[in-house]
């Protein structure tokens, strides 16, 4: 099992949805060549009242991209 935050967003200027898409693509490629099949991605949310850095719609799109790739 792999657990990691969305990397590449923030100070480097990469928008969080784009960082998530890149991370999901990289992890899907790694999963194809590994026995590890469960991956948990943590998306930052400052408080429970604040929206997450990546909207659920972008998360769905990133996962659809990976599903179409495999």
PDB file of N, CA, C and O in Angstrom:
ATOM      1  N   UNK A   1       0.854  -1.182   0.000  1.00  0.00           N
ATOM      2  CA  UNK A   1       0.000   0.000   0.000  1.00  0.00           C
ATOM      3  C   UNK A   1       0.890   1.232   0.000  1.00  0.00           C
ATOM      4  O   UNK A   1       1.855   1.298   0.734  1.00  0.00           O
ATOM      5  N   UNK A   2       0.566   2.176  -0.844  1.00  0.00           N
ATOM      6  CA  UNK A   2       1.312   3.426  -0.943  1.00  0.00           C
ATOM      7  C   UNK A   2       0.386   4.557  -0.562  1.00  0.00           C
ATOM      8  O   UNK A   2      -0.735   4.640  -1.048  1.00  0.00           O
ATOM      9  N   UNK A   3       0.840   5.438   0.339  1.00  0.00           N
ATOM     10  CA  UNK A   3       0.061   6.628   0.691  1.00  0.00           C
ATOM     11  C   UNK A   3       0.971   7.824   0.503  1.00  0.00           C
ATOM     12  O   UNK A   3       2.102   7.830   0.972  1.00  0.00           O
ATOM     13  N   UNK A   4       0.483   8.826  -0.237  1.00  0.00           N
ATOM     14  CA  UNK A   4       1.308  10.006  -0.462  1.00  0.00           C
ATOM     15  C   UNK A   4       0.444  11.217  -0.765  1.00  0.00           C
ATOM     16  O   UNK A   4      -0.661  11.086  -1.269  1.00  0.00           O
ATOM     17  N   UNK A   5       0.970  12.413  -0.456  1.00  0.00           N
ATOM     18  CA  UNK A   5       0.232  13.628  -0.797  1.00  0.00           C
ATOM     19  C   UNK A   5       0.406  13.952  -2.274  1.00  0.00           C
ATOM     20  O   UNK A   5       1.283  13.410  -2.939  1.00  0.00           O
ATOM     21  N   UNK A   6      -0.427  14.847  -2.791  1.00  0.00           N
ATOM     22  CA  UNK A   6      -0.254  15.321  -4.161  1.00  0.00           C
ATOM     23  C   UNK A   6       1.041  16.121  -4.196  1.00  0.00           C
ATOM     24  O   UNK A   6       1.216  17.077  -3.450  1.00  0.00           O
ATOM     25  N   UNK A   7       1.968  15.710  -5.042  1.00  0.00           N
ATOM     26  CA  UNK A   7       3.266  16.370  -5.136  1.00  0.00           C
ATOM     27  C   UNK A   7       3.294  17.293  -6.343  1.00  0.00           C
ATOM     28  O   UNK A   7       2.648  17.030  -7.347  1.00  0.00           O
ATOM     29  N   UNK A   8       4.077  18.354  -6.261  1.00  0.00           N
ATOM     30  CA  UNK A   8       4.285  19.220  -7.402  1.00  0.00           C
ATOM     31  C   UNK A   8       3.414  20.462  -7.406  1.00  0.00           C
ATOM     32  O   UNK A   8       3.588  21.333  -8.238  1.00  0.00           O
ATOM     33  N   UNK A   9       2.485  20.563  -6.496  1.00  0.00           N
ATOM     34  CA  UNK A   9       1.616  21.737  -6.457  1.00  0.00           C
ATOM     35  C   UNK A   9       2.146  22.726  -5.419  1.00  0.00           C
ATOM     36  O   UNK A   9       2.863  22.366  -4.509  1.00  0.00           O
ATOM     37  N   UNK A  10       1.798  23.947  -5.596  1.00  0.00           N
ATOM     38  CA  UNK A  10       2.156  24.944  -4.586  1.00  0.00           C
ATOM     39  C   UNK A  10       3.250  25.876  -5.050  1.00  0.00           C
ATOM     40  O   UNK A  10       3.098  26.569  -6.042  1.00  0.00           O
ATOM     41  N   UNK A  11       4.372  25.864  -4.366  1.00  0.00           N
ATOM     42  CA  UNK A  11       5.436  26.833  -4.609  1.00  0.00           C
ATOM     43  C   UNK A  11       6.027  26.745  -6.013  1.00  0.00           C
ATOM     44  O   UNK A  11       6.549  27.724  -6.528  1.00  0.00           O
ATOM     45  N   UNK A  12       5.960  25.599  -6.644  1.00  0.00           N
ATOM     46  CA  UNK A  12       6.518  25.453  -7.987  1.00  0.00           C
ATOM     47  C   UNK A  12       5.635  26.024  -9.078  1.00  0.00           C
ATOM     48  O   UNK A  12       6.052  26.134 -10.231  1.00  0.00           O
ATOM     49  N   UNK A  13       4.424  26.404  -8.753  1.00  0.00           N
ATOM     50  CA  UNK A  13       3.544  27.037  -9.716  1.00  0.00           C
ATOM     51  C   UNK A  13       2.694  26.071 -10.527  1.00  0.00           C
ATOM     52  O   UNK A  13       1.980  26.492 -11.422  1.00  0.00           O
ATOM     53  N   UNK A  14       2.758  24.784 -10.235  1.00  0.00           N
ATOM     54  CA  UNK A  14       1.912  23.816 -10.937  1.00  0.00           C
ATOM     55  C   UNK A  14       0.553  23.798 -10.253  1.00  0.00           C
ATOM     56  O   UNK A  14       0.464  23.656  -9.034  1.00  0.00           O
ATOM     57  N   UNK A  15      -0.505  23.958 -11.027  1.00  0.00           N
ATOM     58  CA  UNK A  15      -1.846  23.924 -10.453  1.00  0.00           C
ATOM     59  C   UNK A  15      -2.119  22.557  -9.834  1.00  0.00           C
ATOM     60  O   UNK A  15      -1.725  21.528 -10.407  1.00  0.00           O
ATOM     61  N   UNK A  16      -2.778  22.510  -8.676  1.00  0.00           N
ATOM     62  CA  UNK A  16      -3.049  21.228  -8.029  1.00  0.00           C
ATOM     63  C   UNK A  16      -3.746  20.187  -8.917  1.00  0.00           C
ATOM     64  O   UNK A  16      -3.352  19.019  -8.889  1.00  0.00           O
ATOM     65  N   UNK A  17      -4.748  20.551  -9.748  1.00  0.00           N
ATOM     66  CA  UNK A  17      -5.356  19.517 -10.601  1.00  0.00           C
ATOM     67  C   UNK A  17      -4.351  18.901 -11.588  1.00  0.00           C
ATOM     68  O   UNK A  17      -4.371  17.702 -11.820  1.00  0.00           O
ATOM     69  N   UNK A  18      -3.454  19.720 -12.130  1.00  0.00           N
ATOM     70  CA  UNK A  18      -2.441  19.211 -13.050  1.00  0.00           C
ATOM     71  C   UNK A  18      -1.429  18.330 -12.308  1.00  0.00           C
ATOM     72  O   UNK A  18      -1.015  17.280 -12.808  1.00  0.00           O
ATOM     73  N   UNK A  19      -1.055  18.748 -11.099  1.00  0.00           N
ATOM     74  CA  UNK A  19      -0.145  17.935 -10.287  1.00  0.00           C
ATOM     75  C   UNK A  19      -0.780  16.583  -9.969  1.00  0.00           C
ATOM     76  O   UNK A  19      -0.111  15.549 -10.027  1.00  0.00           O
ATOM     77  N   UNK A  20      -2.065  16.585  -9.651  1.00  0.00           N
ATOM     78  CA  UNK A  20      -2.762  15.332  -9.370  1.00  0.00           C
ATOM     79  C   UNK A  20      -2.775  14.430 -10.598  1.00  0.00           C
ATOM     80  O   UNK A  20      -2.490  13.242 -10.498  1.00  0.00           O
ATOM     81  N   UNK A  21      -3.082  14.990 -11.760  1.00  0.00           N
ATOM     82  CA  UNK A  21      -3.119  14.183 -12.989  1.00  0.00           C
ATOM     83  C   UNK A  21      -1.755  13.564 -13.268  1.00  0.00           C
ATOM     84  O   UNK A  21      -1.659  12.374 -13.593  1.00  0.00           O
ATOM     85  N   UNK A  22      -0.691  14.333 -13.125  1.00  0.00           N
ATOM     86  CA  UNK A  22       0.651  13.794 -13.338  1.00  0.00           C
ATOM     87  C   UNK A  22       0.994  12.706 -12.347  1.00  0.00           C
ATOM     88  O   UNK A  22       1.574  11.669 -12.705  1.00  0.00           O
ATOM     89  N   UNK A  23       0.635  12.915 -11.096  1.00  0.00           N
ATOM     90  CA  UNK A  23       0.903  11.916 -10.063  1.00  0.00           C
ATOM     91  C   UNK A  23       0.132  10.633 -10.332  1.00  0.00           C
ATOM     92  O   UNK A  23       0.675   9.536 -10.232  1.00  0.00           O
ATOM     93  N   UNK A  24      -1.141  10.766 -10.693  1.00  0.00           N
ATOM     94  CA  UNK A  24      -1.971   9.590 -10.949  1.00  0.00           C
ATOM     95  C   UNK A  24      -1.428   8.806 -12.143  1.00  0.00           C
ATOM     96  O   UNK A  24      -1.365   7.577 -12.115  1.00  0.00           O
ATOM     97  N   UNK A  25      -1.005   9.505 -13.193  1.00  0.00           N
ATOM     98  CA  UNK A  25      -0.422   8.818 -14.351  1.00  0.00           C
ATOM     99  C   UNK A  25       0.864   8.083 -13.971  1.00  0.00           C
ATOM    100  O   UNK A  25       1.084   6.935 -14.377  1.00  0.00           O
ATOM    101  N   UNK A  26       1.727   8.740 -13.210  1.00  0.00           N
ATOM    102  CA  UNK A  26       2.982   8.106 -12.784  1.00  0.00           C
ATOM    103  C   UNK A  26       2.712   6.882 -11.912  1.00  0.00           C
ATOM    104  O   UNK A  26       3.341   5.828 -12.091  1.00  0.00           O
ATOM    105  N   UNK A  27       1.787   7.004 -10.976  1.00  0.00           N
ATOM    106  CA  UNK A  27       1.480   5.872 -10.102  1.00  0.00           C
ATOM    107  C   UNK A  27       0.821   4.727 -10.869  1.00  0.00           C
ATOM    108  O   UNK A  27       1.068   3.560 -10.575  1.00  0.00           O
ATOM    109  N   UNK A  28       0.000   5.051 -11.859  1.00  0.00           N
ATOM    110  CA  UNK A  28      -0.627   3.978 -12.635  1.00  0.00           C
ATOM    111  C   UNK A  28       0.420   3.215 -13.435  1.00  0.00           C
ATOM    112  O   UNK A  28       0.338   1.994 -13.579  1.00  0.00           O
ATOM    113  N   UNK A  29       1.408   3.921 -13.954  1.00  0.00           N
ATOM    114  CA  UNK A  29       2.490   3.260 -14.683  1.00  0.00           C
ATOM    115  C   UNK A  29       3.311   2.377 -13.737  1.00  0.00           C
ATOM    116  O   UNK A  29       3.651   1.245 -14.074  1.00  0.00           O
ATOM    117  N   UNK A  30       3.600   2.878 -12.548  1.00  0.00           N
ATOM    118  CA  UNK A  30       4.337   2.083 -11.563  1.00  0.00           C
ATOM    119  C   UNK A  30       3.533   0.857 -11.152  1.00  0.00           C
ATOM    120  O   UNK A  30       4.085  -0.236 -10.983  1.00  0.00           O
ATOM    121  N   UNK A  31       2.222   1.009 -10.996  1.00  0.00           N
ATOM    122  CA  UNK A  31       1.375  -0.112 -10.580  1.00  0.00           C
ATOM    123  C   UNK A  31       1.333  -1.203 -11.644  1.00  0.00           C
ATOM    124  O   UNK A  31       1.190  -2.381 -11.316  1.00  0.00           O
ATOM    125  N   UNK A  32       1.453  -0.818 -12.903  1.00  0.00           N
ATOM    126  CA  UNK A  32       1.451  -1.820 -13.984  1.00  0.00           C
ATOM    127  C   UNK A  32       2.632  -2.773 -13.872  1.00  0.00           C
ATOM    128  O   UNK A  32       2.560  -3.914 -14.298  1.00  0.00           O
ATOM    129  N   UNK A  33       3.731  -2.302 -13.292  1.00  0.00           N
ATOM    130  CA  UNK A  33       4.957  -3.099 -13.210  1.00  0.00           C
ATOM    131  C   UNK A  33       5.252  -3.572 -11.794  1.00  0.00           C
ATOM    132  O   UNK A  33       6.376  -3.922 -11.484  1.00  0.00           O
ATOM    133  N   UNK A  34       4.243  -3.569 -10.947  1.00  0.00           N
ATOM    134  CA  UNK A  34       4.440  -3.920  -9.549  1.00  0.00           C
ATOM    135  C   UNK A  34       3.298  -4.814  -9.072  1.00  0.00           C
ATOM    136  O   UNK A  34       2.249  -4.889  -9.691  1.00  0.00           O
ATOM    137  N   UNK A  35       3.541  -5.460  -7.961  1.00  0.00           N
ATOM    138  CA  UNK A  35       2.478  -6.247  -7.349  1.00  0.00           C
ATOM    139  C   UNK A  35       1.586  -5.361  -6.479  1.00  0.00           C
ATOM    140  O   UNK A  35       0.519  -5.791  -6.064  1.00  0.00           O
ATOM    141  N   UNK A  36       2.015  -4.142  -6.200  1.00  0.00           N
ATOM    142  CA  UNK A  36       1.212  -3.203  -5.405  1.00  0.00           C
ATOM    143  C   UNK A  36       0.077  -2.682  -6.272  1.00  0.00           C
ATOM    144  O   UNK A  36       0.298  -2.122  -7.321  1.00  0.00           O
ATOM    145  N   UNK A  37      -1.129  -2.842  -5.809  1.00  0.00           N
ATOM    146  CA  UNK A  37      -2.284  -2.411  -6.588  1.00  0.00           C
ATOM    147  C   UNK A  37      -3.161  -1.416  -5.850  1.00  0.00           C
ATOM    148  O   UNK A  37      -4.051  -0.842  -6.434  1.00  0.00           O
ATOM    149  N   UNK A  38      -2.922  -1.201  -4.557  1.00  0.00           N
ATOM    150  CA  UNK A  38      -3.731  -0.245  -3.802  1.00  0.00           C
ATOM    151  C   UNK A  38      -2.896   0.998  -3.538  1.00  0.00           C
ATOM    152  O   UNK A  38      -1.828   0.923  -2.940  1.00  0.00           O
ATOM    153  N   UNK A  39      -3.398   2.130  -4.001  1.00  0.00           N
ATOM    154  CA  UNK A  39      -2.706   3.397  -3.826  1.00  0.00           C
ATOM    155  C   UNK A  39      -3.693   4.397  -3.255  1.00  0.00           C
ATOM    156  O   UNK A  39      -4.807   4.536  -3.750  1.00  0.00           O
ATOM    157  N   UNK A  40      -3.282   5.099  -2.206  1.00  0.00           N
ATOM    158  CA  UNK A  40      -4.113   6.124  -1.592  1.00  0.00           C
ATOM    159  C   UNK A  40      -3.455   7.476  -1.834  1.00  0.00           C
ATOM    160  O   UNK A  40      -2.292   7.654  -1.493  1.00  0.00           O
ATOM    161  N   UNK A  41      -4.185   8.399  -2.430  1.00  0.00           N
ATOM    162  CA  UNK A  41      -3.662   9.738  -2.684  1.00  0.00           C
ATOM    163  C   UNK A  41      -4.388  10.694  -1.749  1.00  0.00           C
ATOM    164  O   UNK A  41      -5.617  10.704  -1.679  1.00  0.00           O
ATOM    165  N   UNK A  42      -3.633  11.506  -1.027  1.00  0.00           N
ATOM    166  CA  UNK A  42      -4.189  12.440  -0.067  1.00  0.00           C
ATOM    167  C   UNK A  42      -4.215  13.825  -0.705  1.00  0.00           C
ATOM    168  O   UNK A  42      -3.185  14.332  -1.134  1.00  0.00           O
ATOM    169  N   UNK A  43      -5.388  14.424  -0.784  1.00  0.00           N
ATOM    170  CA  UNK A  43      -5.535  15.766  -1.348  1.00  0.00           C
ATOM    171  C   UNK A  43      -5.729  16.742  -0.197  1.00  0.00           C
ATOM    172  O   UNK A  43      -6.602  16.561   0.647  1.00  0.00           O
ATOM    173  N   UNK A  44      -4.900  17.791  -0.174  1.00  0.00           N
ATOM    174  CA  UNK A  44      -4.899  18.748   0.937  1.00  0.00           C
ATOM    175  C   UNK A  44      -6.218  19.506   1.037  1.00  0.00           C
ATOM    176  O   UNK A  44      -6.764  19.964   0.044  1.00  0.00           O
ATOM    177  N   UNK A  45      -6.691  19.628   2.261  1.00  0.00           N
ATOM    178  CA  UNK A  45      -7.866  20.428   2.578  1.00  0.00           C
ATOM    179  C   UNK A  45      -7.571  21.116   3.904  1.00  0.00           C
ATOM    180  O   UNK A  45      -7.412  20.459   4.926  1.00  0.00           O
ATOM    181  N   UNK A  46      -7.411  22.429   3.857  1.00  0.00           N
ATOM    182  CA  UNK A  46      -6.955  23.186   5.031  1.00  0.00           C
ATOM    183  C   UNK A  46      -7.819  22.906   6.269  1.00  0.00           C
ATOM    184  O   UNK A  46      -7.320  22.604   7.335  1.00  0.00           O
ATOM    185  N   UNK A  47      -9.132  23.013   6.124  1.00  0.00           N
ATOM    186  CA  UNK A  47     -10.056  22.682   7.207  1.00  0.00           C
ATOM    187  C   UNK A  47     -11.238  21.932   6.599  1.00  0.00           C
ATOM    188  O   UNK A  47     -11.402  21.891   5.380  1.00  0.00           O
ATOM    189  N   UNK A  48     -12.080  21.368   7.434  1.00  0.00           N
ATOM    190  CA  UNK A  48     -13.258  20.652   6.927  1.00  0.00           C
ATOM    191  C   UNK A  48     -14.231  21.585   6.220  1.00  0.00           C
ATOM    192  O   UNK A  48     -15.013  21.161   5.387  1.00  0.00           O
ATOM    193  N   UNK A  49     -14.184  22.874   6.566  1.00  0.00           N
ATOM    194  CA  UNK A  49     -15.079  23.834   5.932  1.00  0.00           C
ATOM    195  C   UNK A  49     -14.537  24.328   4.578  1.00  0.00           C
ATOM    196  O   UNK A  49     -15.302  24.764   3.729  1.00  0.00           O
ATOM    197  N   UNK A  50     -13.228  24.288   4.396  1.00  0.00           N
ATOM    198  CA  UNK A  50     -12.617  24.746   3.138  1.00  0.00           C
ATOM    199  C   UNK A  50     -12.745  23.670   2.073  1.00  0.00           C
ATOM    200  O   UNK A  50     -12.721  22.469   2.382  1.00  0.00           O
ATOM    201  N   UNK A  51     -12.848  24.075   0.817  1.00  0.00           N
ATOM    202  CA  UNK A  51     -12.863  23.074  -0.250  1.00  0.00           C
ATOM    203  C   UNK A  51     -11.464  22.462  -0.392  1.00  0.00           C
ATOM    204  O   UNK A  51     -10.465  23.105  -0.064  1.00  0.00           O
ATOM    205  N   UNK A  52     -11.364  21.226  -0.861  1.00  0.00           N
ATOM    206  CA  UNK A  52     -10.046  20.632  -1.089  1.00  0.00           C
ATOM    207  C   UNK A  52      -9.320  21.378  -2.201  1.00  0.00           C
ATOM    208  O   UNK A  52      -9.937  22.047  -3.030  1.00  0.00           O
ATOM    209  N   UNK A  53      -7.978  21.285  -2.225  1.00  0.00           N
ATOM    210  CA  UNK A  53      -7.181  21.954  -3.259  1.00  0.00           C
ATOM    211  C   UNK A  53      -7.538  21.463  -4.656  1.00  0.00           C
ATOM    212  O   UNK A  53      -7.353  22.176  -5.634  1.00  0.00           O
ATOM    213  N   UNK A  54      -8.007  20.231  -4.754  1.00  0.00           N
ATOM    214  CA  UNK A  54      -8.420  19.679  -6.046  1.00  0.00           C
ATOM    215  C   UNK A  54      -9.892  19.298  -5.931  1.00  0.00           C
ATOM    216  O   UNK A  54     -10.268  18.484  -5.095  1.00  0.00           O
ATOM    217  N   UNK A  55     -10.709  19.886  -6.773  1.00  0.00           N
ATOM    218  CA  UNK A  55     -12.152  19.629  -6.736  1.00  0.00           C
ATOM    219  C   UNK A  55     -12.441  18.181  -7.137  1.00  0.00           C
ATOM    220  O   UNK A  55     -11.715  17.592  -7.937  1.00  0.00           O
ATOM    221  N   UNK A  56     -13.494  17.599  -6.577  1.00  0.00           N
ATOM    222  CA  UNK A  56     -13.852  16.216  -6.916  1.00  0.00           C
ATOM    223  C   UNK A  56     -13.994  15.970  -8.421  1.00  0.00           C
ATOM    224  O   UNK A  56     -13.654  14.902  -8.911  1.00  0.00           O
ATOM    225  N   UNK A  57     -14.457  16.968  -9.160  1.00  0.00           N
ATOM    226  CA  UNK A  57     -14.585  16.812 -10.619  1.00  0.00           C
ATOM    227  C   UNK A  57     -13.231  16.556 -11.280  1.00  0.00           C
ATOM    228  O   UNK A  57     -13.106  15.722 -12.167  1.00  0.00           O
ATOM    229  N   UNK A  58     -12.178  17.247 -10.830  1.00  0.00           N
ATOM    230  CA  UNK A  58     -10.845  17.040 -11.386  1.00  0.00           C
ATOM    231  C   UNK A  58     -10.284  15.681 -10.982  1.00  0.00           C
ATOM    232  O   UNK A  58      -9.559  15.042 -11.749  1.00  0.00           O
ATOM    233  N   UNK A  59     -10.616  15.245  -9.785  1.00  0.00           N
ATOM    234  CA  UNK A  59     -10.179  13.919  -9.341  1.00  0.00           C
ATOM    235  C   UNK A  59     -10.815  12.846 -10.229  1.00  0.00           C
ATOM    236  O   UNK A  59     -10.150  11.926 -10.693  1.00  0.00           O
ATOM    237  N   UNK A  60     -12.111  12.999 -10.484  1.00  0.00           N
ATOM    238  CA  UNK A  60     -12.810  12.047 -11.356  1.00  0.00           C
ATOM    239  C   UNK A  60     -12.176  12.025 -12.743  1.00  0.00           C
ATOM    240  O   UNK A  60     -11.934  10.960 -13.304  1.00  0.00           O
ATOM    241  N   UNK A  61     -11.870  13.190 -13.288  1.00  0.00           N
ATOM    242  CA  UNK A  61     -11.258  13.263 -14.621  1.00  0.00           C
ATOM    243  C   UNK A  61      -9.883  12.596 -14.658  1.00  0.00           C
ATOM    244  O   UNK A  61      -9.542  11.910 -15.617  1.00  0.00           O
ATOM    245  N   UNK A  62      -9.089  12.821 -13.615  1.00  0.00           N
ATOM    246  CA  UNK A  62      -7.752  12.206 -13.562  1.00  0.00           C
ATOM    247  C   UNK A  62      -7.869  10.687 -13.505  1.00  0.00           C
ATOM    248  O   UNK A  62      -7.125   9.967 -14.187  1.00  0.00           O
ATOM    249  N   UNK A  63      -8.809  10.187 -12.721  1.00  0.00           N
ATOM    250  CA  UNK A  63      -8.990   8.741 -12.632  1.00  0.00           C
ATOM    251  C   UNK A  63      -9.531   8.162 -13.944  1.00  0.00           C
ATOM    252  O   UNK A  63      -9.139   7.062 -14.346  1.00  0.00           O
ATOM    253  N   UNK A  64     -10.392   8.906 -14.630  1.00  0.00           N
ATOM    254  CA  UNK A  64     -10.870   8.454 -15.943  1.00  0.00           C
ATOM    255  C   UNK A  64      -9.726   8.391 -16.943  1.00  0.00           C
ATOM    256  O   UNK A  64      -9.656   7.475 -17.765  1.00  0.00           O
ATOM    257  N   UNK A  65      -8.817   9.350 -16.876  1.00  0.00           N
ATOM    258  CA  UNK A  65      -7.658   9.355 -17.765  1.00  0.00           C
ATOM    259  C   UNK A  65      -6.827   8.097 -17.565  1.00  0.00           C
ATOM    260  O   UNK A  65      -6.422   7.447 -18.525  1.00  0.00           O
ATOM    261  N   UNK A  66      -6.605   7.737 -16.324  1.00  0.00           N
ATOM    262  CA  UNK A  66      -5.832   6.530 -16.029  1.00  0.00           C
ATOM    263  C   UNK A  66      -6.600   5.286 -16.466  1.00  0.00           C
ATOM    264  O   UNK A  66      -6.023   4.368 -17.034  1.00  0.00           O
ATOM    265  N   UNK A  67      -7.896   5.261 -16.227  1.00  0.00           N
ATOM    266  CA  UNK A  67      -8.697   4.089 -16.618  1.00  0.00           C
ATOM    267  C   UNK A  67      -8.647   3.884 -18.133  1.00  0.00           C
ATOM    268  O   UNK A  67      -8.584   2.755 -18.602  1.00  0.00           O
ATOM    269  N   UNK A  68      -8.638   4.971 -18.892  1.00  0.00           N
ATOM    270  CA  UNK A  68      -8.557   4.855 -20.350  1.00  0.00           C
ATOM    271  C   UNK A  68      -7.169   4.452 -20.817  1.00  0.00           C
ATOM    272  O   UNK A  68      -7.008   3.885 -21.878  1.00  0.00           O
ATOM    273  N   UNK A  69      -6.151   4.762 -20.010  1.00  0.00           N
ATOM    274  CA  UNK A  69      -4.762   4.453 -20.359  1.00  0.00           C
ATOM    275  C   UNK A  69      -4.467   2.956 -20.187  1.00  0.00           C
ATOM    276  O   UNK A  69      -3.683   2.399 -20.908  1.00  0.00           O
ATOM    277  N   UNK A  70      -5.130   2.341 -19.211  1.00  0.00           N
ATOM    278  CA  UNK A  70      -4.783   0.957 -18.865  1.00  0.00           C
ATOM    279  C   UNK A  70      -5.478  -0.025 -19.728  1.00  0.00           C
ATOM    280  O   UNK A  70      -6.132  -0.181 -20.475  1.00  0.00           O
TER     281      UNK A  70
END
